[in-house]
Coordinates of C-alpha atoms and ligand atoms in Angstrom, one line a residue:
M1 CA 125.7 118.0 97.9
I2 CA 128.8 117.0 99.8
Y3 CA 129.8 113.4 100.5
R4 CA 131.9 112.6 103.4
W5 CA 133.4 109.3 104.4
M6 CA 133.9 108.9 108.1
F7 CA 136.6 107.2 110.0
V8 CA 135.1 103.8 110.7
L9 CA 132.7 102.3 108.2
L10 CA 129.3 101.2 109.4
M11 CA 128.2 98.1 107.7
A12 CA 125.9 97.0 110.5
I13 CA 124.6 99.0 113.3
P14 CA 124.1 97.1 116.5
G15 CA 122.4 99.0 119.3
A16 CA 120.6 101.2 116.8
A17 CA 118.9 98.2 115.3
A18 CA 116.4 97.9 118.2
P19 CA 113.1 98.3 116.4
L20 CA 111.3 101.5 117.0
A21 CA 107.7 100.6 117.3
P22 CA 105.9 101.9 115.4
E23 CA 108.4 103.2 112.8
S24 CA 109.0 106.9 112.3
A25 CA 110.3 106.4 108.7
R26 CA 109.5 103.6 106.2
L27 CA 108.8 103.0 102.5
L28 CA 105.3 103.7 101.2
T29 CA 103.8 102.4 98.1
V30 CA 101.6 104.9 96.3
E31 CA 99.3 104.5 93.3
L32 CA 99.9 107.4 90.9
F33 CA 97.3 108.8 88.5
S34 CA 94.6 107.2 90.7
T35 CA 91.8 109.5 89.6
R36 CA 92.3 109.2 85.9
S37 CA 92.8 106.5 83.3
V38 CA 96.3 106.8 81.7
R39 CA 96.9 104.9 78.4
A40 CA 100.2 106.4 77.3
L41 CA 103.2 107.5 79.3
T42 CA 106.6 109.0 78.5
V43 CA 109.2 107.7 81.0
T44 CA 112.5 109.7 81.1
P45 CA 115.3 108.6 83.3
L46 CA 116.9 111.3 85.5
G47 CA 120.6 110.9 86.3
S48 CA 122.8 108.0 85.7
G49 CA 121.6 105.4 88.2
S50 CA 118.2 104.6 86.6
T51 CA 117.4 101.1 85.6
R52 CA 114.5 99.0 84.1
R53 CA 113.4 95.5 83.8
V54 CA 110.5 93.8 82.0
D55 CA 108.8 90.5 82.7
G56 CA 111.2 87.6 82.1
Q57 CA 114.4 89.6 82.4
P58 CA 116.5 88.4 85.3
A59 CA 118.1 91.8 86.2
L60 CA 117.6 95.5 86.0
Q61 CA 119.2 97.0 82.9
P62 CA 120.7 100.5 82.8
M63 CA 118.2 103.0 81.2
T64 CA 119.5 106.2 79.6
A65 CA 116.9 107.1 76.9
P66 CA 113.2 108.1 77.3
L67 CA 110.7 105.3 76.8
Q68 CA 107.2 105.4 75.5
V69 CA 104.8 103.1 77.2
E70 CA 101.3 102.5 75.7
W71 CA 98.3 100.5 76.8
A72 CA 97.2 97.8 74.4
H73 CA 94.5 95.2 74.7
D74 CA 97.0 92.5 75.4
G75 CA 99.7 94.3 77.5
L76 CA 102.0 97.3 77.6
W77 CA 103.6 98.3 74.3
L78 CA 107.1 99.6 74.8
S79 CA 108.7 101.6 72.0
P80 CA 110.3 100.3 69.9
E81 CA 110.4 96.7 71.0
T82 CA 107.7 94.6 72.3
T83 CA 104.6 94.0 74.4
V84 CA 105.0 93.1 78.0
K85 CA 102.8 92.6 81.1
Q86 CA 104.9 94.7 83.5
L87 CA 107.7 97.2 83.5
A88 CA 109.8 97.7 86.7
L89 CA 111.9 100.8 87.1
S90 CA 114.4 101.8 89.8
G91 CA 115.8 105.3 90.4
G92 CA 114.8 108.8 89.4
F93 CA 112.3 109.3 86.5
R94 CA 110.1 111.9 84.9
L95 CA 106.7 110.5 84.0
Q96 CA 104.5 112.5 81.5
A97 CA 100.9 111.5 80.7
S98 CA 98.8 113.8 78.5
G99 CA 96.5 116.1 80.5
A100 CA 98.2 115.1 83.8
Q101 CA 100.8 117.0 85.9
E102 CA 104.2 115.6 85.2
I103 CA 105.7 113.5 87.9
L104 CA 109.4 113.7 89.0
A105 CA 110.4 111.2 91.7
A106 CA 112.9 108.6 92.7
G107 CA 112.1 105.1 94.0
K108 CA 111.0 101.7 92.8
W109 CA 108.3 101.9 90.2
T110 CA 105.9 99.3 88.7
I111 CA 104.0 100.0 85.5
A112 CA 101.5 97.2 84.9
W113 CA 98.6 96.5 82.6
R114 CA 95.0 96.6 83.9
Q115 CA 91.7 96.6 82.0
D116 CA 91.1 100.3 81.9
G117 CA 94.7 101.6 81.5
L118 CA 98.1 101.7 83.0
R119 CA 98.6 101.1 86.7
V120 CA 101.6 103.0 88.0
L121 CA 102.9 102.3 91.5
L122 CA 105.8 104.1 93.2
T123 CA 107.5 102.9 96.4
L124 CA 109.3 105.9 98.0
P125 CA 110.7 107.0 101.4
S126 CA 108.0 108.3 103.7
E127 CA 109.9 111.7 104.1
D128 CA 109.7 112.1 100.3
Y129 CA 106.0 111.3 100.4
V130 CA 105.5 114.0 103.0
A131 CA 107.3 116.6 100.8
A132 CA 105.1 115.6 97.9
A133 CA 101.9 115.9 100.0
L134 CA 103.0 119.2 101.4
N135 CA 103.7 120.4 97.9
G136 CA 100.3 119.2 96.7
E137 CA 98.0 120.5 99.5
T138 CA 99.5 123.8 100.8
A139 CA 99.4 127.4 99.5
P140 CA 102.4 128.6 97.5
D141 CA 103.0 131.4 100.0
E142 CA 102.3 129.2 103.1
P143 CA 104.4 130.4 106.1
L144 CA 106.9 128.0 107.7
A145 CA 105.0 127.4 111.0
S146 CA 101.8 126.2 109.2
L147 CA 104.0 124.2 106.7
K148 CA 105.5 122.4 109.6
A149 CA 102.2 121.8 111.3
M150 CA 100.9 120.4 108.0
A151 CA 104.0 118.3 107.5
I152 CA 103.5 116.7 110.9
S153 CA 99.8 116.1 110.2
M154 CA 100.5 114.6 106.8
R155 CA 103.2 112.3 108.1
T156 CA 100.9 111.2 110.9
F157 CA 98.2 110.4 108.3
A158 CA 100.6 108.6 106.0
L159 CA 102.1 106.4 108.7
V160 CA 98.7 105.5 110.3
N161 CA 97.1 104.8 106.9
A162 CA 100.2 103.3 105.2
N163 CA 98.2 100.2 104.1
R164 CA 94.8 101.9 103.5
H165 CA 94.6 100.4 100.0
G166 CA 96.2 97.1 101.0
A167 CA 93.4 95.0 99.5
E168 CA 94.1 96.7 96.1
G169 CA 97.8 95.9 96.2
F170 CA 99.3 99.3 97.3
G171 CA 99.3 101.5 100.3
L172 CA 98.0 105.0 99.5
C173 CA 96.5 106.7 96.5
D174 CA 97.7 110.1 95.2
S175 CA 94.2 111.7 95.3
T176 CA 92.5 113.6 98.0
H177 CA 90.9 110.3 99.1
C178 CA 94.2 109.8 100.9
Q179 CA 96.4 112.9 100.3
A180 CA 96.9 114.7 97.0
L181 CA 100.5 114.5 95.9
R182 CA 102.6 116.7 93.8
L183 CA 105.7 114.8 93.0
G184 CA 108.2 117.3 91.6
R185 CA 110.7 119.8 92.8
A186 CA 109.5 121.2 96.1
R187 CA 110.0 124.8 97.2
P188 CA 112.9 125.3 99.6
E189 CA 110.4 126.2 102.4
V190 CA 108.7 122.9 101.9
E191 CA 111.9 121.0 102.1
R192 CA 112.9 122.9 105.2
A193 CA 109.5 122.2 106.9
V194 CA 109.9 118.4 106.1
R195 CA 113.5 118.3 107.3
E196 CA 113.0 120.2 110.5
T197 CA 110.0 118.0 111.4
A198 CA 111.7 114.7 110.2
G199 CA 109.9 111.7 111.6
E200 CA 107.6 113.8 113.8
T201 CA 104.0 112.7 114.2
L202 CA 101.1 113.4 116.5
W203 CA 100.5 111.1 119.4
F204 CA 97.6 110.6 121.7
G205 CA 97.6 108.3 124.7
G206 CA 100.7 106.5 123.5
Q207 CA 99.3 105.9 120.1
R208 CA 99.7 107.7 116.8
A209 CA 96.8 110.0 116.4
Q210 CA 94.1 109.8 113.8
V211 CA 94.4 113.1 112.0
Y212 CA 92.1 115.0 109.6
Y213 CA 92.5 118.3 108.0
T214 CA 90.1 120.5 106.1
Q215 CA 90.6 123.4 103.7
Q216 CA 88.5 126.0 105.6
C217 CA 86.2 125.0 108.5
G218 CA 84.1 128.2 108.0
G219 CA 84.6 129.4 111.6
M220 CA 83.4 126.3 113.4
S221 CA 85.3 123.0 113.4
E222 CA 83.3 119.8 113.3
S223 CA 83.6 116.8 115.6
A224 CA 84.9 113.7 113.8
R225 CA 82.1 111.6 115.2
S226 CA 79.4 113.6 113.4
V227 CA 81.2 112.9 110.0
W228 CA 82.4 109.4 110.7
P229 CA 80.3 107.8 113.4
A230 CA 83.0 105.1 114.1
E231 CA 85.7 107.7 114.9
R232 CA 86.3 107.6 118.6
A233 CA 89.3 109.9 119.0
N234 CA 88.7 112.2 122.0
Y235 CA 90.9 115.1 120.6
L236 CA 88.5 115.2 117.6
A237 CA 85.3 115.0 119.6
E238 CA 84.7 118.7 120.1
H239 CA 83.3 121.2 117.7
R240 CA 84.9 124.5 118.4
A241 CA 84.9 128.1 117.2
D242 CA 87.9 128.9 114.9
P243 CA 88.4 132.7 114.9
Y244 CA 91.5 132.4 112.7
C245 CA 90.2 131.2 109.4
L246 CA 87.4 133.8 109.3
R247 CA 90.1 136.5 109.4
R248 CA 91.3 135.1 106.1
S249 CA 87.9 134.8 104.4
S250 CA 84.3 134.1 105.2
A251 CA 84.5 131.0 102.9
E252 CA 80.9 131.5 101.7
W253 CA 79.6 129.6 98.7
H254 CA 76.4 129.3 96.8
A255 CA 75.0 126.6 94.5
R256 CA 71.7 126.6 92.5
I257 CA 70.3 123.3 91.2
A258 CA 67.0 123.0 89.3
L259 CA 64.7 120.5 91.0
D260 CA 64.2 118.6 87.7
Q261 CA 68.0 118.2 87.4
L262 CA 68.1 117.0 91.0
S263 CA 65.4 114.4 90.4
G264 CA 67.5 113.1 87.5
I265 CA 70.6 112.8 89.8
F266 CA 68.6 110.9 92.4
R267 CA 67.3 108.5 89.8
A268 CA 70.7 108.0 88.4
Q269 CA 71.8 106.9 91.9
G270 CA 68.9 104.5 92.0
W271 CA 67.5 106.1 95.2
Q272 CA 63.9 105.6 96.2
I273 CA 63.2 109.4 96.3
P274 CA 59.8 111.0 95.5
F275 CA 59.8 112.0 91.9
P276 CA 59.7 114.8 90.9
A277 CA 61.2 116.4 94.0
E278 CA 59.2 119.5 95.2
S279 CA 61.1 120.5 98.3
I280 CA 64.1 119.7 100.3
R281 CA 64.9 120.6 103.9
V282 CA 67.6 119.8 106.5
T283 CA 66.0 117.8 109.3
R284 CA 69.0 117.1 111.4
R285 CA 72.3 119.0 112.0
S286 CA 75.4 118.1 113.9
A287 CA 76.3 120.1 117.1
G288 CA 78.6 122.1 114.9
G289 CA 75.7 123.1 112.6
R290 CA 76.5 120.9 109.5
A291 CA 73.7 119.1 107.8
V292 CA 73.4 115.5 108.6
L293 CA 70.0 114.4 107.3
L294 CA 67.8 115.8 104.6
E295 CA 64.2 115.2 103.8
V296 CA 63.0 115.3 100.2
T297 CA 59.2 115.8 99.6
G298 CA 57.4 115.2 96.3
R299 CA 53.8 114.2 95.4
G300 CA 52.9 113.9 99.1
A301 CA 55.6 111.4 99.9
T302 CA 58.8 112.1 101.8
A303 CA 62.2 110.3 101.9
K304 CA 65.2 110.7 104.1
L305 CA 68.6 111.2 102.6
S306 CA 72.0 111.6 104.3
A307 CA 73.7 114.9 103.7
S308 CA 77.0 113.3 102.7
S309 CA 75.4 111.0 100.1
F310 CA 73.5 114.0 98.7
R311 CA 76.7 116.1 98.4
F312 CA 78.6 113.2 96.7
A313 CA 75.8 112.6 94.3
V314 CA 75.6 116.3 93.3
D315 CA 79.3 116.7 93.0
R316 CA 79.7 113.6 91.0
A317 CA 77.0 114.7 88.6
L318 CA 77.7 118.4 88.3
G319 CA 81.4 118.5 89.0
W320 CA 83.4 118.6 92.2
N321 CA 83.3 121.8 94.2
Q322 CA 79.6 122.4 93.5
M323 CA 78.9 121.8 97.2
R324 CA 82.0 122.6 99.1
S325 CA 80.9 121.4 102.6
D326 CA 77.9 120.1 104.5
W327 CA 77.4 123.4 106.3
Y328 CA 74.6 125.2 104.5
T329 CA 71.0 126.3 104.5
V330 CA 68.6 125.4 101.7
S331 CA 65.6 127.0 100.2
V332 CA 63.4 126.3 97.1
S333 CA 62.1 129.0 94.9
G334 CA 60.8 128.9 91.3
G335 CA 61.7 125.2 91.0
V336 CA 65.3 125.8 91.9
L337 CA 67.1 124.6 95.0
E338 CA 69.3 127.4 96.4
I339 CA 72.1 126.3 98.7
A340 CA 74.0 128.9 100.8
G341 CA 77.1 127.3 102.3
R342 CA 80.1 128.0 104.5
G343 CA 83.5 126.4 104.7
Y344 CA 85.4 124.1 102.4
G345 CA 85.7 120.4 103.3
H346 CA 84.4 118.3 106.2
G347 CA 85.6 120.8 108.9
V348 CA 87.2 118.1 111.1
G349 CA 90.7 118.5 112.6
L350 CA 93.2 121.1 111.4
C351 CA 91.7 124.0 109.4
Q352 CA 94.3 124.8 106.7
A353 CA 93.1 128.4 106.3
G354 CA 93.1 128.9 110.1
A355 CA 96.6 127.3 110.5
Y356 CA 97.9 129.7 107.8
E357 CA 96.5 132.7 109.6
M358 CA 97.8 131.5 113.0
A359 CA 101.3 131.2 111.4
V360 CA 101.0 134.7 109.9
E361 CA 100.0 136.0 113.4
G362 CA 103.2 134.5 114.8
H363 CA 102.1 131.2 116.3
S364 CA 104.4 128.2 116.3
E365 CA 103.6 124.9 114.8
A366 CA 103.2 123.5 118.3
E367 CA 100.6 126.1 119.1
I368 CA 98.8 125.4 115.8
L369 CA 98.7 121.7 116.5
S370 CA 97.5 122.0 120.0
F371 CA 94.8 124.4 119.0
Y372 CA 93.4 121.9 116.4
F373 CA 94.3 118.7 118.1
P374 CA 93.9 119.5 121.8
G375 CA 95.7 117.0 124.1
S376 CA 97.8 115.5 121.4
V377 CA 101.6 115.6 121.6
T378 CA 104.2 115.8 118.9
G379 CA 107.1 113.4 118.9
I380 CA 109.1 110.9 116.8
T381 CA 108.1 108.2 119.2
A382 CA 105.4 108.2 121.9
A383 CA 108.1 108.8 124.4
D384 CA 110.1 111.8 123.1
H385 CA 109.2 115.4 122.7
G386 CA 110.2 115.8 119.1
W387 CA 112.8 118.2 117.8
Q388 CA 114.4 120.6 120.3
K389 CA 116.4 123.6 119.1
V390 CA 119.5 124.3 121.3
A391 CA 121.7 127.3 120.7
G392 CA 125.4 126.6 120.5
I393 CA 128.0 129.4 120.3
G394 CA 127.7 130.5 116.7
W395 CA 125.8 127.4 115.6
T396 CA 122.5 125.7 116.3
L397 CA 121.7 122.1 117.3
L398 CA 118.5 120.4 116.5
T399 CA 118.1 117.2 118.5
T400 CA 115.5 114.9 120.1
D401 CA 117.8 114.4 123.0
P402 CA 119.2 117.7 124.3
R403 CA 121.0 116.1 127.3
A404 CA 123.4 114.2 125.1
G405 CA 126.4 116.6 125.5
L406 CA 126.8 117.4 121.8
L407 CA 126.9 121.1 122.6
V408 CA 130.3 121.1 124.3
D409 CA 131.9 119.2 121.5
G410 CA 130.2 121.3 118.9
N411 CA 131.3 124.6 120.5
A412 CA 134.9 123.4 120.5
A413 CA 134.7 122.2 116.9
W414 CA 133.2 125.5 115.7
V415 CA 135.9 127.6 117.3
K416 CA 138.6 125.4 115.7
A417 CA 137.0 125.3 112.3
Q418 CA 136.8 129.1 112.2
S419 CA 140.4 129.4 113.2
L420 CA 141.4 127.2 110.3
L421 CA 139.1 128.8 107.8
P422 CA 137.6 132.1 109.0
S423 CA 134.1 132.6 107.7
P424 CA 133.1 135.7 105.9
A425 CA 131.5 138.4 108.1
G426 CA 127.7 138.1 108.4
S427 CA 127.4 134.5 107.3
T428 CA 125.0 132.3 109.3
G429 CA 126.4 129.5 111.5
P430 CA 125.8 125.9 110.8
M431 CA 122.6 124.0 111.8
V432 CA 123.4 120.5 113.1
Q433 CA 120.5 118.0 113.0
E434 CA 121.1 114.8 114.9
L435 CA 118.7 112.2 113.5
P436 CA 117.3 109.8 116.0
N437 CA 117.6 106.7 113.8
T438 CA 119.5 105.5 110.7
E439 CA 116.5 105.2 108.4
L440 CA 115.6 108.9 109.1
F441 CA 119.3 109.8 108.4
R442 CA 119.1 108.0 105.1
Q443 CA 115.8 109.5 104.1
T444 CA 116.8 113.0 105.1
T445 CA 120.2 113.0 103.4
N446 CA 119.7 110.5 100.6
E447 CA 123.0 109.1 101.7
P448 CA 123.8 105.4 102.5
G449 CA 123.5 104.3 106.1
W450 CA 127.2 103.7 106.4
L451 CA 128.0 107.4 106.5
L452 CA 128.2 109.0 109.9
A453 CA 127.5 112.5 108.9
S454 CA 126.6 114.5 105.8
T455 CA 126.7 118.2 105.1
R456 CA 124.5 120.1 102.6
G457 CA 125.2 123.9 102.4
N458 CA 124.7 125.1 106.0
A459 CA 123.1 122.0 107.3
V460 CA 125.0 119.2 109.0
F461 CA 123.2 115.8 109.5
L462 CA 124.4 113.3 112.0
Q463 CA 123.6 109.7 112.7
P464 CA 122.3 109.0 116.2
A465 CA 124.7 108.9 119.1
A466 CA 124.3 105.2 119.5
V467 CA 125.7 104.7 115.9
R468 CA 128.5 107.3 116.3
Q469 CA 129.5 105.9 119.7
N470 CA 132.4 103.6 118.6
N471 CA 133.5 105.8 115.8
G472 CA 135.6 108.6 117.4
G473 CA 134.5 111.7 119.3
A474 CA 131.8 114.1 118.2
E475 CA 134.3 117.0 118.2
T476 CA 136.5 115.5 115.4
L477 CA 133.4 114.6 113.4
L478 CA 131.9 118.0 113.8
L479 CA 135.2 119.8 113.0
H480 CA 135.1 118.0 109.6
E481 CA 131.5 118.9 108.9
F482 CA 131.9 122.5 110.0
L483 CA 134.9 122.8 107.7
H484 CA 132.6 121.6 104.9
V485 CA 130.1 124.3 105.8
L486 CA 132.9 126.9 105.6
V487 CA 134.4 125.5 102.4
E488 CA 130.9 125.6 100.8
Q489 CA 130.4 129.2 101.8
E490 CA 133.5 130.1 99.9
A491 CA 133.2 127.7 97.0
G492 CA 132.1 128.9 93.5
E493 CA 130.2 126.9 91.0
K494 CA 133.4 125.8 89.2
A495 CA 135.1 124.3 92.3
P496 CA 135.5 120.6 91.7
L497 CA 134.4 118.1 94.4
W498 CA 137.9 116.8 95.0
L499 CA 139.1 120.3 95.9
R500 CA 136.2 120.9 98.3
E501 CA 136.8 117.5 99.9
G502 CA 140.5 117.9 99.8
L503 CA 140.6 121.3 101.5
V504 CA 138.6 119.9 104.4
E505 CA 140.9 117.0 104.7
I506 CA 144.1 118.9 104.7
L507 CA 142.8 121.5 107.2
A508 CA 141.3 118.9 109.6
S509 CA 144.1 116.4 109.5
P510 CA 147.2 117.7 107.6
A511 CA 149.4 114.9 108.6
E512 CA 147.0 112.2 107.2
A513 CA 146.6 114.1 103.9
T514 CA 150.3 114.1 103.1
R515 CA 150.6 110.4 103.8
A516 CA 147.6 109.5 101.7
T517 CA 148.2 107.7 98.4
M518 CA 146.9 109.0 95.1
D519 CA 145.8 106.4 92.6
L520 CA 142.9 108.1 90.9
T521 CA 142.6 110.9 88.4
A522 CA 140.7 114.1 89.3
S523 CA 137.6 113.1 87.3
E524 CA 137.6 109.6 88.8
V525 CA 137.8 111.1 92.3
D526 CA 134.9 113.5 91.5
A527 CA 132.7 110.6 90.2
A528 CA 133.5 108.4 93.2
L529 CA 132.7 111.3 95.6
A530 CA 129.4 112.1 93.9
H531 CA 128.2 108.5 93.7
P532 CA 130.3 106.2 95.8
A533 CA 129.8 102.5 94.9
S534 CA 130.7 101.4 98.3
A535 CA 132.2 102.6 101.6
A536 CA 135.6 101.5 100.5
A537 CA 135.3 103.4 97.2
S538 CA 134.2 106.5 99.0
R539 CA 137.2 106.2 101.4
R540 CA 139.6 105.8 98.5
A541 CA 138.3 108.8 96.8
H542 CA 138.5 110.9 99.9
L543 CA 142.2 110.0 100.4
A544 CA 143.0 110.7 96.8
A545 CA 141.3 114.1 97.1
A546 CA 143.3 114.9 100.2
R547 CA 146.5 113.9 98.5
M548 CA 145.8 115.9 95.3
T549 CA 144.9 119.0 97.4
A550 CA 148.0 118.6 99.6
V551 CA 150.3 118.4 96.5
L552 CA 148.8 121.5 95.0
C553 CA 148.8 123.4 98.3
A554 CA 152.5 122.6 98.8
H555 CA 153.2 124.1 95.3
Y556 CA 150.8 127.1 95.2
G557 CA 150.1 127.9 98.8
M558 CA 146.8 128.2 100.7
P559 CA 145.7 131.7 99.4
A560 CA 145.9 130.4 95.8
M561 CA 144.0 127.3 96.8
R562 CA 141.2 129.4 98.2
G563 CA 141.2 131.4 95.0
F564 CA 140.8 128.1 93.1
L565 CA 137.8 127.3 95.4
R566 CA 136.1 130.6 94.5
N567 CA 136.9 130.7 90.8
G568 CA 137.7 127.2 89.7
V569 CA 141.0 125.5 89.0
P570 CA 142.8 127.0 86.0
S571 CA 143.8 124.6 83.3
G572 CA 147.6 125.1 83.8
V573 CA 147.1 124.0 87.4
A574 CA 145.3 120.8 86.4
E575 CA 148.3 120.0 84.2
T576 CA 150.6 120.4 87.2
L577 CA 148.6 117.8 88.8
G578 CA 148.1 115.6 85.8
P579 CA 151.3 113.5 85.8
V580 CA 151.2 113.1 89.6
A581 CA 147.6 111.9 89.4
Q582 CA 148.5 108.9 87.3
P583 CA 149.2 105.7 89.3
Ligands
ZN1 ZN1 93.2 106.6 98.8
ZN2 ZN1 88.8 127.3 110.4

């Protein structure tokens, strides 16, 4: 990751501070391990910035070693010290609980005591949440277009339901009740799908849409109203044929349950159902064909039972995934209830298997979303049209405002950058993404909001035009970032940060680089570039990097400098620099 200080520091951002209502990026508080009781956790800090605090302590303390947290009758027992009520953590951590998938994430954490185990809450950026949801609920070989359609759907769900569990003291749970999360390293395709849809949600009639998705609708999507009578969304009102998912699989399933066993399940629920049950039939179906109401008969009496209560009771008693949907036929033979079903899930909204197949067949994310949510529009706000891809000459612009004139500046900058540092033949040009607000810039780049731009590999991220406005022209800014892209294409693993930064500086503004002062050592510069404590510290490190590179370049020449970039800086060279580097 490359850090880049820009010409004027942004401490406050007037103009861009106008509230976007509703927000396209925010912090979300998630309950982790929500479907299990966790009594022991190993908490390992990742990186150098992780901190902790227990009740009573005034401030966060640096945390470098793993910590064992165990539930006890009177609080949390922390190895090797003491018993506390609550542990607060900040930064990146790995959490391991026996029998549960390990969690890797960064944010603000609270581990608290509750009667049945540890309560673990994580507050994280909404874009990180979307990546974790996409990681948790999509196929490992999911194509990009359906990943993007899912990212938009999941972000919509998260922002609409951000306080769904508000009464319990958090926002969302990490199970399928809300959206299943997998907080860990995401595949590059998942990261790309989140990044290229940053902030995008579905809108309907000027409001964020209510979205639902289902694993496999079985060939016929269900209307939301038949599953949730209170749901009034028009774009979910229809049940429609889905030819796509059936091309992947028929999604048929079967379940056999002995009537004796079933009677036991009904009794355990405390339901007034004839005992023992002798027959069951479906007496009402939705327009889409899913069971709505069942009738149970036994000893001459009958009772009505809702299909959803029936499925929940069976799944709870016999294990989830016994009955994978409400779309089935039933028959009784030899004291056994035979259920022949189709589809996985409630069938409402986006069918994941169908979206996958649409993507395989070459449909875009926009086509997928308008097939499953007819009439809805994708945008970052209700007023825009989401991300637009615009082709520059040799580079690509991703923006929500294609009229803004960045193309002319970018074309000039790319020509200039390539004349200064020609790129190897066949390399792909940069992708510039202009984020529409500072919070999305921060969440997408993991950089502080006072940066104007950030480059990672081939991707250049820009603050919105309103923020850049008073900080020099886009051409100068893009020249810098494009040089970073070119330097990164050439850099080997051993190239230090100061050399990568310094080369960009001396190519972009050679006069400034020779005038810069050098009051830091090479390792201090690298540390300050990697984790700048402030805008001022970042600026100082950039100037020192520029000066160091300028001194070496005057001594060895540019071809040798590019050799250092590819192969690392030899030790003799570092010694040349050594005495000069000291203040
Ligand atoms: Zn939930
Ligand atoms: Zn389907």
